[in-house]
PDB file of C-alpha atoms and ligand atoms in Angstrom:
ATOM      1  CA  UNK M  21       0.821  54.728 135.087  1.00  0.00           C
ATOM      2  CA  UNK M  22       4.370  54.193 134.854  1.00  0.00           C
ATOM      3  CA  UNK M  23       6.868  56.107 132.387  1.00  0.00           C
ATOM      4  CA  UNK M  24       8.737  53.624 129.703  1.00  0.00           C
ATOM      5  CA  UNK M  25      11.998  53.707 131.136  1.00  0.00           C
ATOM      6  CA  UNK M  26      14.172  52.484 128.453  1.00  0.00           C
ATOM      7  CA  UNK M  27      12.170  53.424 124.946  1.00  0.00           C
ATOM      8  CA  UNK M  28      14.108  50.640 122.716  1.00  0.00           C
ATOM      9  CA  UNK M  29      11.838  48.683 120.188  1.00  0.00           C
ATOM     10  CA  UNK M  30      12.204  45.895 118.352  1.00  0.00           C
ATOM     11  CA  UNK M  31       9.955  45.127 115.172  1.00  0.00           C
ATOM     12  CA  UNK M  32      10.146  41.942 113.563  1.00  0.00           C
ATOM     13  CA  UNK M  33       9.643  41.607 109.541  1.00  0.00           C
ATOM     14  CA  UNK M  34      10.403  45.207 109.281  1.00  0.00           C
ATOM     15  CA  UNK M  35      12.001  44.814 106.259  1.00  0.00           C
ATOM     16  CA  UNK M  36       8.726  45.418 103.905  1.00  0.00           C
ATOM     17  CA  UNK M  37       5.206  45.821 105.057  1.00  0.00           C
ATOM     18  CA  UNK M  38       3.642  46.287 107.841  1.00  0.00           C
ATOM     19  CA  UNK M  39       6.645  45.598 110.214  1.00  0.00           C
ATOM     20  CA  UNK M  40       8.662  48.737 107.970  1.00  0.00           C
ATOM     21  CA  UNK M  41       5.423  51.043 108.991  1.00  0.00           C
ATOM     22  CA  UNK M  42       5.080  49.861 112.672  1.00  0.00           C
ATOM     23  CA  UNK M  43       9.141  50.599 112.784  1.00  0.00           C
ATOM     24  CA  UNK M  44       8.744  54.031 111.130  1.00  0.00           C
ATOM     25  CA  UNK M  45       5.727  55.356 113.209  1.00  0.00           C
ATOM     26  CA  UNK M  46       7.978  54.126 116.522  1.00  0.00           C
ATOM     27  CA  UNK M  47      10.838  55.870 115.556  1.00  0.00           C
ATOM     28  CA  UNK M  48       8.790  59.030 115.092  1.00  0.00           C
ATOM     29  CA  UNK M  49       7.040  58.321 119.027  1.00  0.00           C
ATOM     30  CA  UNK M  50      10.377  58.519 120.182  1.00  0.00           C
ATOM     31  CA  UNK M  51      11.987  55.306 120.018  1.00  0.00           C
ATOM     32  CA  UNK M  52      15.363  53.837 119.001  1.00  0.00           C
ATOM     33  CA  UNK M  53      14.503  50.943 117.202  1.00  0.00           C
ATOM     34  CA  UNK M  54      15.811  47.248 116.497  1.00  0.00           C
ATOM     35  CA  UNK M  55      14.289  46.503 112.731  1.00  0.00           C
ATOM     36  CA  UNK M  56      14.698  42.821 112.283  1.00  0.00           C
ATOM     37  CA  UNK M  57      14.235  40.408 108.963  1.00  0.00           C
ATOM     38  CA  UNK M  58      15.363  37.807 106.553  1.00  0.00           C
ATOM     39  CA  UNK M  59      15.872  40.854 104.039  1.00  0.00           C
ATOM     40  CA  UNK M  60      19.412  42.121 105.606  1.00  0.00           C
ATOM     41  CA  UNK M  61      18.760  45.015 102.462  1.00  0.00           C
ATOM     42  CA  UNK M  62      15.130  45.781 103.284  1.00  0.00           C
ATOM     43  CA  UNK M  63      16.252  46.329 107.535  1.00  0.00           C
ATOM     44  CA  UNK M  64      19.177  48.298 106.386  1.00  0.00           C
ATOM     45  CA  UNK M  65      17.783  50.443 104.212  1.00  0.00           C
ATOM     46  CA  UNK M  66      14.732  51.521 106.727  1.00  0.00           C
ATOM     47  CA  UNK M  67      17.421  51.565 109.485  1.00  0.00           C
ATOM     48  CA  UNK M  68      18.909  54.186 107.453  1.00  0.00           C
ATOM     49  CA  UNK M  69      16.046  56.100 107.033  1.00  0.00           C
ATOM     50  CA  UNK M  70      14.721  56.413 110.487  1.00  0.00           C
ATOM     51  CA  UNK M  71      18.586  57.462 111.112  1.00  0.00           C
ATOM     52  CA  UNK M  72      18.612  60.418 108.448  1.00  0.00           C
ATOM     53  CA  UNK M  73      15.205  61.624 110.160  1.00  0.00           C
ATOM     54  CA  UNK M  74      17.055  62.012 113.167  1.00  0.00           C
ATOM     55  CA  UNK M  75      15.953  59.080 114.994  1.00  0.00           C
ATOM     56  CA  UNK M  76      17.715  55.788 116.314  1.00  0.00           C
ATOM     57  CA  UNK M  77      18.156  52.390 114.487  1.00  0.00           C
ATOM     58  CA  UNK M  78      19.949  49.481 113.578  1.00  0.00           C
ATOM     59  CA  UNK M  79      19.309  46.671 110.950  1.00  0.00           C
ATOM     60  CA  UNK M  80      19.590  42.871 111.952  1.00  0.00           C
ATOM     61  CA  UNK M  81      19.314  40.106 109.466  1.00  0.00           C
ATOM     62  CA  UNK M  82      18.161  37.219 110.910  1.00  0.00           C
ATOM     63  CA  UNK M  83      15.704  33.848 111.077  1.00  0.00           C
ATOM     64  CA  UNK M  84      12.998  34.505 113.871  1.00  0.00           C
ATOM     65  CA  UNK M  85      12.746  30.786 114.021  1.00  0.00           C
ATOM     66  CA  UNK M  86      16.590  30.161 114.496  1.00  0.00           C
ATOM     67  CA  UNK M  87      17.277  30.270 118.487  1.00  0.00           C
ATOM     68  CA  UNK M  88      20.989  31.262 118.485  1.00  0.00           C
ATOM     69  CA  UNK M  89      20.359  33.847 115.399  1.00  0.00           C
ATOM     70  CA  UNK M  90      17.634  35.369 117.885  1.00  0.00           C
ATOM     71  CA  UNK M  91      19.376  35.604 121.438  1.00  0.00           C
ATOM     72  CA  UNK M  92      22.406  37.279 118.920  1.00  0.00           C
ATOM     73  CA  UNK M  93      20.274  39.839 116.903  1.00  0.00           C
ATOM     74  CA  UNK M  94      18.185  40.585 120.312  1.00  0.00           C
ATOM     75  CA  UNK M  95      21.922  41.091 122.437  1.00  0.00           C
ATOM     76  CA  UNK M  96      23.045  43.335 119.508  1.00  0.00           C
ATOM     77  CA  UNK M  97      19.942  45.653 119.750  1.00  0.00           C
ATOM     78  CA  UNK M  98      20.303  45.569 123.501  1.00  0.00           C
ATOM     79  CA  UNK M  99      24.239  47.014 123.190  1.00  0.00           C
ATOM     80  CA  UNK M 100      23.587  49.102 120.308  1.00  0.00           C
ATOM     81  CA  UNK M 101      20.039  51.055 121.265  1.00  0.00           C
ATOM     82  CA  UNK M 102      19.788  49.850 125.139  1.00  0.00           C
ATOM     83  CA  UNK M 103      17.476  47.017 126.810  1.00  0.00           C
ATOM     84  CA  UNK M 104      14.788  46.489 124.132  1.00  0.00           C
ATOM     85  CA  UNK M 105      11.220  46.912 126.171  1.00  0.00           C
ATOM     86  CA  UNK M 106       9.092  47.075 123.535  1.00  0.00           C
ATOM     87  CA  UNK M 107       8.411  43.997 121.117  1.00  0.00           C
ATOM     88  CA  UNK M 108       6.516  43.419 117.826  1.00  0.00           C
ATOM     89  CA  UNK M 109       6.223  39.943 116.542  1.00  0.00           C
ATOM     90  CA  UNK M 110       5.016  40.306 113.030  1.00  0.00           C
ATOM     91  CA  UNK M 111       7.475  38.237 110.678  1.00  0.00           C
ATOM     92  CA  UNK M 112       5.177  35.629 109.064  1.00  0.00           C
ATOM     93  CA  UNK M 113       4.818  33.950 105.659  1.00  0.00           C
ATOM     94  CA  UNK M 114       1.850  32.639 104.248  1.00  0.00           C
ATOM     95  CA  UNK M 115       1.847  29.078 102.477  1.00  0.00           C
ATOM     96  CA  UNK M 116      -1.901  28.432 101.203  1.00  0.00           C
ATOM     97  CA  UNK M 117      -3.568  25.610 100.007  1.00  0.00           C
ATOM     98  CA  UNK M 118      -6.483  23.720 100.957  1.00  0.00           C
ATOM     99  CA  UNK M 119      -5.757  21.002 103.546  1.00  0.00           C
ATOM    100  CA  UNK M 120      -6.065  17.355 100.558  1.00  0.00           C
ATOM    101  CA  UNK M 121      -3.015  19.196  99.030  1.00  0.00           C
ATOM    102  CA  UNK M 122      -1.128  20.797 101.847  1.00  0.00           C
ATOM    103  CA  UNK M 123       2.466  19.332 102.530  1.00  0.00           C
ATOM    104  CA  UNK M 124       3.967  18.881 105.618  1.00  0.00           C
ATOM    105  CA  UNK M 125       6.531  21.212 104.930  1.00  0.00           C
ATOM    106  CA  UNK M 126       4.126  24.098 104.523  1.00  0.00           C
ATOM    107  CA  UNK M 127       2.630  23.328 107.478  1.00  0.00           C
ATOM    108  CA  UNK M 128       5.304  23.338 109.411  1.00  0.00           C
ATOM    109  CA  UNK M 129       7.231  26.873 108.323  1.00  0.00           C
ATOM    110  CA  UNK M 130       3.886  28.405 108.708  1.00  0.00           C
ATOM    111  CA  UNK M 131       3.734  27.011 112.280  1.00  0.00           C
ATOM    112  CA  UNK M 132       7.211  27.676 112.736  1.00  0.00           C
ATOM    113  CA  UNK M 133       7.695  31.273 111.284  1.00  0.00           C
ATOM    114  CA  UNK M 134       5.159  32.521 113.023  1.00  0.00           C
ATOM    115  CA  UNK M 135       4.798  30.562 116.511  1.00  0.00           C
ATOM    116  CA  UNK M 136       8.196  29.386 117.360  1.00  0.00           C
ATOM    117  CA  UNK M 137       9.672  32.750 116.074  1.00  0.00           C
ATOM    118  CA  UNK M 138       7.463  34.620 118.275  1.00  0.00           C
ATOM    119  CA  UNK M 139       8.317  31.986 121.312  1.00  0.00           C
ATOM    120  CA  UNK M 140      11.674  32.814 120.516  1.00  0.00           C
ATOM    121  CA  UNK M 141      11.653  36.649 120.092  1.00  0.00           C
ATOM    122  CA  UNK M 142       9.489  36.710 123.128  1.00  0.00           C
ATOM    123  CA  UNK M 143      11.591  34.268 125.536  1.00  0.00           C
ATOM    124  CA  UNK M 144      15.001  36.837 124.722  1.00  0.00           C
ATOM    125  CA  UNK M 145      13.463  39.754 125.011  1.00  0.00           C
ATOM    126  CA  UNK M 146      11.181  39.452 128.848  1.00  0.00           C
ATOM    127  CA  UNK M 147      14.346  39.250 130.537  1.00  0.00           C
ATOM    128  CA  UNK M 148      14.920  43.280 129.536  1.00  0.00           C
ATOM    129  CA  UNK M 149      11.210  43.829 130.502  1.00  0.00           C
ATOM    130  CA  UNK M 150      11.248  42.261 133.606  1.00  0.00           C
ATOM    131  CA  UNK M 151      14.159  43.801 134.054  1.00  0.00           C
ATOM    132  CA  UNK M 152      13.318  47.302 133.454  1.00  0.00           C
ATOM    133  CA  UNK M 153       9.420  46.124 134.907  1.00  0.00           C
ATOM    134  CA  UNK M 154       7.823  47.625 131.849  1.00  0.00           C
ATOM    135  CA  UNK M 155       7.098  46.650 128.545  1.00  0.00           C
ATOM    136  CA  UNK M 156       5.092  46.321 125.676  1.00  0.00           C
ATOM    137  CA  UNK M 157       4.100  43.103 123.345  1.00  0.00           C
ATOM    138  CA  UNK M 158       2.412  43.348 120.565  1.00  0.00           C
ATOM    139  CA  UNK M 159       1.897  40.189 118.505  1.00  0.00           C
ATOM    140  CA  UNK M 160       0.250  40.047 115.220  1.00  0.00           C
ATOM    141  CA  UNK M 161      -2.663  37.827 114.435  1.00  0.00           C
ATOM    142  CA  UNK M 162      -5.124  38.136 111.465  1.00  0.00           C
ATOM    143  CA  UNK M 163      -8.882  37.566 110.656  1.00  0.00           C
ATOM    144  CA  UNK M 164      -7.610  34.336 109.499  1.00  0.00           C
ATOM    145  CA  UNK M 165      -7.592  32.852 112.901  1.00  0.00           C
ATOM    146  CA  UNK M 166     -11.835  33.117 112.806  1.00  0.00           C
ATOM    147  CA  UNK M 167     -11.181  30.639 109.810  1.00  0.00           C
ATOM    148  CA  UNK M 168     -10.064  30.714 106.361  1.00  0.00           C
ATOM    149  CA  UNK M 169     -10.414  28.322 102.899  1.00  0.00           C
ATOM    150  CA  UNK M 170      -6.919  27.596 101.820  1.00  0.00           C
ATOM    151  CA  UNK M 171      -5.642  28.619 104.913  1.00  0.00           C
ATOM    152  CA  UNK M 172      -5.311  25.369 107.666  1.00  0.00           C
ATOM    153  CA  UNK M 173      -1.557  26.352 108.514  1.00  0.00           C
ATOM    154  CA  UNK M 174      -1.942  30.173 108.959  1.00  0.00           C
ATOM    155  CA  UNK M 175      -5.422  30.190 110.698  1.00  0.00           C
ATOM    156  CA  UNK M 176      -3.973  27.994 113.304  1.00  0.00           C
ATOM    157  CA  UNK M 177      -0.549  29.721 113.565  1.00  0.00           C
ATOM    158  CA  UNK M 178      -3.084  32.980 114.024  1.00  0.00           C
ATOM    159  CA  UNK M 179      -5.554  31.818 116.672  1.00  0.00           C
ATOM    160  CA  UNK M 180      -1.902  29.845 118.465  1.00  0.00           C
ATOM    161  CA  UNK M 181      -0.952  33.835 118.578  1.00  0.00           C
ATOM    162  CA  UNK M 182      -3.900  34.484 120.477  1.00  0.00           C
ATOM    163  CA  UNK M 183      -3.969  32.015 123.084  1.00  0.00           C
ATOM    164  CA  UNK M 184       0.228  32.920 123.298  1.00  0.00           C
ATOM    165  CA  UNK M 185      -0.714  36.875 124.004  1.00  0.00           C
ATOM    166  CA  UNK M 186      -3.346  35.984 126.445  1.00  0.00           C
ATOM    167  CA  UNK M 187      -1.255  33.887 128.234  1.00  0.00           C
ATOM    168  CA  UNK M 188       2.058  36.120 128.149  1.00  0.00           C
ATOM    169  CA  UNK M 189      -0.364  38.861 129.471  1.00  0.00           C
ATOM    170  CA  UNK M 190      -0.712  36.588 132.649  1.00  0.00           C
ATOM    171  CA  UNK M 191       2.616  35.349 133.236  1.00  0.00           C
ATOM    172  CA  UNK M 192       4.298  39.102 132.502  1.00  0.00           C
ATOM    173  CA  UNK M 193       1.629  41.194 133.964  1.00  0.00           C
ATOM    174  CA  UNK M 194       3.480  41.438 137.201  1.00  0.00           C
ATOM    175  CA  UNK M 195       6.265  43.044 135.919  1.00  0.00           C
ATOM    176  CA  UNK M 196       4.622  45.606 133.886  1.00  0.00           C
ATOM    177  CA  UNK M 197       4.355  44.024 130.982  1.00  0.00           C
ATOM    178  CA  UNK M 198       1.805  43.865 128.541  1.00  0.00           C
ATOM    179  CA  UNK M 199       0.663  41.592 125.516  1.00  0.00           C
ATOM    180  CA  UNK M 200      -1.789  42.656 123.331  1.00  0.00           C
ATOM    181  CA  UNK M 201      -2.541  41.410 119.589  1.00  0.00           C
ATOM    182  CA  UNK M 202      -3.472  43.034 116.590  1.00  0.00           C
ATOM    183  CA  UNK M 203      -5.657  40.805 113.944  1.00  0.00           C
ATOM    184  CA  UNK M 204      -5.387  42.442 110.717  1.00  0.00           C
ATOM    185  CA  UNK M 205      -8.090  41.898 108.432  1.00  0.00           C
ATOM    186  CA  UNK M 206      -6.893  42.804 104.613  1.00  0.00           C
ATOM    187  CA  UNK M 207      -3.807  45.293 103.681  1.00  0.00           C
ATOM    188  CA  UNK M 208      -2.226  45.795 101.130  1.00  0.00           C
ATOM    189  CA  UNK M 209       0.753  44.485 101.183  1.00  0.00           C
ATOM    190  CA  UNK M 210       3.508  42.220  99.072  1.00  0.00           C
ATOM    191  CA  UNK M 211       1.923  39.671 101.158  1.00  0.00           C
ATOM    192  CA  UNK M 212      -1.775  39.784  99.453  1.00  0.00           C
ATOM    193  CA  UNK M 213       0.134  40.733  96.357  1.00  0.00           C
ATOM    194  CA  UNK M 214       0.650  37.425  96.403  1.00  0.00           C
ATOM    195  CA  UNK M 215      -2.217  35.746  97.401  1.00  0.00           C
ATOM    196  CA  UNK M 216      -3.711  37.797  94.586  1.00  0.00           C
ATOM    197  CA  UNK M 217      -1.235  36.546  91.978  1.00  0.00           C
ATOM    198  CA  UNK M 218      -1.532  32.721  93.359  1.00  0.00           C
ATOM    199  CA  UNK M 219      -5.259  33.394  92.419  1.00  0.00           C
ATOM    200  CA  UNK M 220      -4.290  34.831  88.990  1.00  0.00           C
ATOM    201  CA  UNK M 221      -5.868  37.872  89.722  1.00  0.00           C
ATOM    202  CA  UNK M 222      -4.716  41.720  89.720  1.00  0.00           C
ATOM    203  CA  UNK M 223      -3.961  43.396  92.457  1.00  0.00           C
ATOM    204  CA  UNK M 224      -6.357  45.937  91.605  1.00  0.00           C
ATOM    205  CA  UNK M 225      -8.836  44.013  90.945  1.00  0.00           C
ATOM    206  CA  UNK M 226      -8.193  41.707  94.159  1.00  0.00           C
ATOM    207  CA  UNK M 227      -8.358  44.926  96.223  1.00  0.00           C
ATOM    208  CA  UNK M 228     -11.038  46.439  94.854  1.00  0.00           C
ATOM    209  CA  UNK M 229     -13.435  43.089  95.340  1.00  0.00           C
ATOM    210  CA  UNK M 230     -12.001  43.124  98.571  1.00  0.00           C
ATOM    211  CA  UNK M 231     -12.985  46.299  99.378  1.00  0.00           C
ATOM    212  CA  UNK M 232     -16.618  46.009  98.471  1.00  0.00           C
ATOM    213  CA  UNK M 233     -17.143  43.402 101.410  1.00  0.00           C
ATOM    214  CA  UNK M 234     -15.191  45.776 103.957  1.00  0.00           C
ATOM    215  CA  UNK M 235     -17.965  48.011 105.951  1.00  0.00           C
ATOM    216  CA  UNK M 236     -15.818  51.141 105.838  1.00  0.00           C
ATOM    217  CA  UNK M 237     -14.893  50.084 102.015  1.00  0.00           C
ATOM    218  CA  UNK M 238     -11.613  49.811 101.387  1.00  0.00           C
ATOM    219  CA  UNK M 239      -8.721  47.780 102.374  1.00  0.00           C
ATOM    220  CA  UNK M 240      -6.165  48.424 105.202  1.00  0.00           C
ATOM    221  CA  UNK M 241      -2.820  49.770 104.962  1.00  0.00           C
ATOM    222  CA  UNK M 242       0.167  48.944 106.885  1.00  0.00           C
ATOM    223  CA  UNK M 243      -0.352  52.426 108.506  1.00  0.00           C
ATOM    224  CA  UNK M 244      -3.931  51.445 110.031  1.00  0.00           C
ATOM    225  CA  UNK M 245      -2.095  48.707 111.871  1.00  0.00           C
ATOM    226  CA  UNK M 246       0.959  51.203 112.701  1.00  0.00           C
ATOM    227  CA  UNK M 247      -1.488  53.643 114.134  1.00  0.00           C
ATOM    228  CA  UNK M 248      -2.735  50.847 116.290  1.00  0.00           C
ATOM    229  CA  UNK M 249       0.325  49.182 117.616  1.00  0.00           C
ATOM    230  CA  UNK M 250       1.497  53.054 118.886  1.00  0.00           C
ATOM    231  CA  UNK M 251      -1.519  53.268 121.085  1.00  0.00           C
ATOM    232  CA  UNK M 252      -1.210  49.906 122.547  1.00  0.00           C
ATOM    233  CA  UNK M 253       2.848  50.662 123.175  1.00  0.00           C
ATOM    234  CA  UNK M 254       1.910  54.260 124.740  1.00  0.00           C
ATOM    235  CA  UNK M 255       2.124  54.095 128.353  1.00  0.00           C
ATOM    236  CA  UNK M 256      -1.334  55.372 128.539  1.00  0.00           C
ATOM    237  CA  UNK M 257      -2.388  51.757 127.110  1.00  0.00           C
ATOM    238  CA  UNK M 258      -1.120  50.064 130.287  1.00  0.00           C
ATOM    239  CA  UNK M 259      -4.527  48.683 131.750  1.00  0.00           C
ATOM    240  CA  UNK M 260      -5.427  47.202 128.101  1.00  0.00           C
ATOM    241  CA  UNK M 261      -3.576  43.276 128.083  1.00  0.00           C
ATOM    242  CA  UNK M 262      -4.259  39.998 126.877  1.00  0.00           C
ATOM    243  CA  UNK M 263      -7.080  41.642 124.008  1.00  0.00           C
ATOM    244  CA  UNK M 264      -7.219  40.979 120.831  1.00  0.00           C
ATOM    245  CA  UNK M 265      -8.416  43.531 118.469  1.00  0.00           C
ATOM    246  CA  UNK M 266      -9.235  43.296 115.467  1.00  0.00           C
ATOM    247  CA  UNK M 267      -8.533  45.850 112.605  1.00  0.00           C
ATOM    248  CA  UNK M 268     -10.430  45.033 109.648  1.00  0.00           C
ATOM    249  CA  UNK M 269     -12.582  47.899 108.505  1.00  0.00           C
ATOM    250  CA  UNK M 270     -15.643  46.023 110.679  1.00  0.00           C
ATOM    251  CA  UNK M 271     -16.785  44.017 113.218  1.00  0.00           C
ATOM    252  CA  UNK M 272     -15.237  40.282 113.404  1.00  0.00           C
ATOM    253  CA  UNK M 273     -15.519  37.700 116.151  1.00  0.00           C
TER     254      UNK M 273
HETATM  255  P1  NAP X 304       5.053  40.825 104.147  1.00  0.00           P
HETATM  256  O1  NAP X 304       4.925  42.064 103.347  1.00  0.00           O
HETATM  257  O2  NAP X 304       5.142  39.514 103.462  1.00  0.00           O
HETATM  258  O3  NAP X 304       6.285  41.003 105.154  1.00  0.00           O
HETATM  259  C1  NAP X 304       6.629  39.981 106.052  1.00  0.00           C
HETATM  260  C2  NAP X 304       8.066  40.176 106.461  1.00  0.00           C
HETATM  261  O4  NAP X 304       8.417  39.099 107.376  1.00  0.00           O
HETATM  262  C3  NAP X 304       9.025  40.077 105.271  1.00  0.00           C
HETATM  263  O5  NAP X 304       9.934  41.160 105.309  1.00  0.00           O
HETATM  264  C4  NAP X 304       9.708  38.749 105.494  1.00  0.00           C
HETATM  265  O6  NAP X 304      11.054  38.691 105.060  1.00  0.00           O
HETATM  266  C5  NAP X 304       9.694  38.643 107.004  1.00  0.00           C
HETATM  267  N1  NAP X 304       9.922  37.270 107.425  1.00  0.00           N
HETATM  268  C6  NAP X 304       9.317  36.142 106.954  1.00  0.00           C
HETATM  269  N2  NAP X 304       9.826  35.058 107.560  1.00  0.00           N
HETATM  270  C7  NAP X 304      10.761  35.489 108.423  1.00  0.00           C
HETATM  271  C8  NAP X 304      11.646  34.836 109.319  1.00  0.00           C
HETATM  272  N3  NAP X 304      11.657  33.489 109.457  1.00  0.00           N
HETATM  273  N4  NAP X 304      12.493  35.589 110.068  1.00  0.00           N
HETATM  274  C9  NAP X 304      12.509  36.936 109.926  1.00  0.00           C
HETATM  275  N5  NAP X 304      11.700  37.610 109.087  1.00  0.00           N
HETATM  276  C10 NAP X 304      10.841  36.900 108.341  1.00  0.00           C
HETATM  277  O7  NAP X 304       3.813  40.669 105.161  1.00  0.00           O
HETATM  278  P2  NAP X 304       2.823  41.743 105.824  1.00  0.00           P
HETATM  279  O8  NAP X 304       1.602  41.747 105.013  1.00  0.00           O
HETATM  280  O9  NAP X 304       3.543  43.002 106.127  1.00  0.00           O
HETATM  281  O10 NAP X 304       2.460  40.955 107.180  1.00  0.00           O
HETATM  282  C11 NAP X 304       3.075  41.241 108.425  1.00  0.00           C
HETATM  283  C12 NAP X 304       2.372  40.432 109.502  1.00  0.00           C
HETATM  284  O11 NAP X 304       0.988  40.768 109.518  1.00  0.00           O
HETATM  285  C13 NAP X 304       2.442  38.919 109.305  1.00  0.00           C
HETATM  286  O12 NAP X 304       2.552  38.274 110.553  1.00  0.00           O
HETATM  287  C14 NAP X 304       1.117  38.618 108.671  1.00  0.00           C
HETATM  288  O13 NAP X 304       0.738  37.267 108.874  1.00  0.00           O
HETATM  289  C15 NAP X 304       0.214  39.581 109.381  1.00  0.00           C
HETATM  290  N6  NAP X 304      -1.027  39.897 108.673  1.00  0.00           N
HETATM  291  C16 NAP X 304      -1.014  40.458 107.426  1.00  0.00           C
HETATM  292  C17 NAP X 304      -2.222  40.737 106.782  1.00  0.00           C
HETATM  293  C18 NAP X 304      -2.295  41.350 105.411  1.00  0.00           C
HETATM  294  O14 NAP X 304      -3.409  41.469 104.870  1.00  0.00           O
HETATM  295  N7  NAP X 304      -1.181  41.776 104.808  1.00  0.00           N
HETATM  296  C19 NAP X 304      -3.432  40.424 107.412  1.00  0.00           C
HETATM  297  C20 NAP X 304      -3.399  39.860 108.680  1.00  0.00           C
HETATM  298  C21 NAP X 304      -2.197  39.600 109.297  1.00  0.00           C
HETATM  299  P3  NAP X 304      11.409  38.431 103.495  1.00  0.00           P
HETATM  300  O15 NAP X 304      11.099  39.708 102.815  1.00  0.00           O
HETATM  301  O16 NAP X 304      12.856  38.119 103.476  1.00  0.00           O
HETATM  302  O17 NAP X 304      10.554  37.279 103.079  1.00  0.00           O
END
């Protein structure tokens, strides 16, 4: 097993979420951490927070999908923190429908947020890995890549995460590097907020019917998947790569 020898993160979407939690619980394992979003306000203010707690952290606004935004946001991190090692694609968007009234366009951010951002991310940060030979990749897939109604765009984008971490868990394996990805099932987040508005339900009331077909019943929280994403990072995770595992309160395959 070898020891993490530059412990910089970067977390993607951090700005709200799951991404803020992931950020927070790596800032309290001990790393400095990159927290990048659209929301220049939301990355900011969690920046700010991990700093008052004593830790390491800086803020990036940025478009995951936008190449030159990326390589600039990732080269900031690197001379601000040190050579990020540790990576956690989890900026997505959802844009449901079911497929007879689906537009291109929602297609296409959907594919793009969440695939070509990763790509991106993923291309600008290896060279620090391989670098450093060691690192961690967490990538963040859903239940929705097993199929779901409404959901053509995002159930692709997830399962194209999936066949992307097993694939970077081949290529980067040689350089101590591992990919790993975590398929939510439900948390509560803004993001199901929404979905629960689009449906014109509560929240409440969309968790709680949730809940009832969730084995452990109840819904996730952004801390489930936290707790998670620090064991795969740990460097006593280092023989677990190319899995998927899903966290969803039960069994899903
Ligand atoms: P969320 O609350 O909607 O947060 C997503 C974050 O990603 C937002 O801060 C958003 O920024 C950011 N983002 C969106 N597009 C971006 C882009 N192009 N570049 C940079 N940042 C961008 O979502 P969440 O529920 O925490 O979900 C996090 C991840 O887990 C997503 O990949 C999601 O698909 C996955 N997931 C979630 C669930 C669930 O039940 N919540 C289940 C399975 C998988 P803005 O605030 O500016 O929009």
């Amino acid at each position: 097993m070898s020891e993490s020898p530059s412990r910089v993160a970067i977390v993607t979407g951090a700005g709200r979420g799951i991404g803020a939690a992931v950020a927070r619980r790596l800032a309290a394992d001990g790393f400095a951490v990159g927290l990048l979003d659209l929301d220049e306000a939301g990355v900011t203010a969690g920046a700010e927070a991990i700093v008052a707690d004593g830790g390491r952290a800086v803020g990036v606004a940025l478009d995951v999908s936008d190449a030159e935004q990326v390589e600039a946001a990732v080269t900031r991190v690197a001379e601000e923190l040190g050579a990020p090692t540790v990576l956690v694609n989890n900026a997505g968007i959802t844009r449901d429908n079911l497929l007879f009234k689906m537009s291109e366009q929602d297609w296409d951010s959907v594919l793009t947020v969440h695939l070509r951002g990763s790509f991106l991310m993923t291309r600008a940060v290896q060279k620090y890995q391989t670098e450093q030979k060691w690192g961690r990749i967490v990538n963040l897939s859903s239940t929705s890549a097993l199929g779901n109604r409404g959901q053509v765009n995002y159930s692709a984008a997830k399962a194209g995460m999936q066949g992307f971490t097993k694939t970077l868990a081949i290529e980067l394996g040689k350089f101590g590097v591992t990919a790993n990805a975590i398929a939510p099932g439900f948390i509560a987040t803004d993001m199901t907020a929404a979905t629960a508005e689009r449906l014109g339900m509560s929240f409440e009331d969309f968790k709680t019917a949730a809940a009832s077909q969730i084995p452990v019943q109840r819904v996730g929280t952004p801390e489930d998947i936290a707790n998670l994403a620090s064991f795969l990072i740990s460097d006593g995770a280092g023989f677990i790569s190319g899995q998927v595992i899903y966290a969803a309160g039960g069994p899903k395959d």
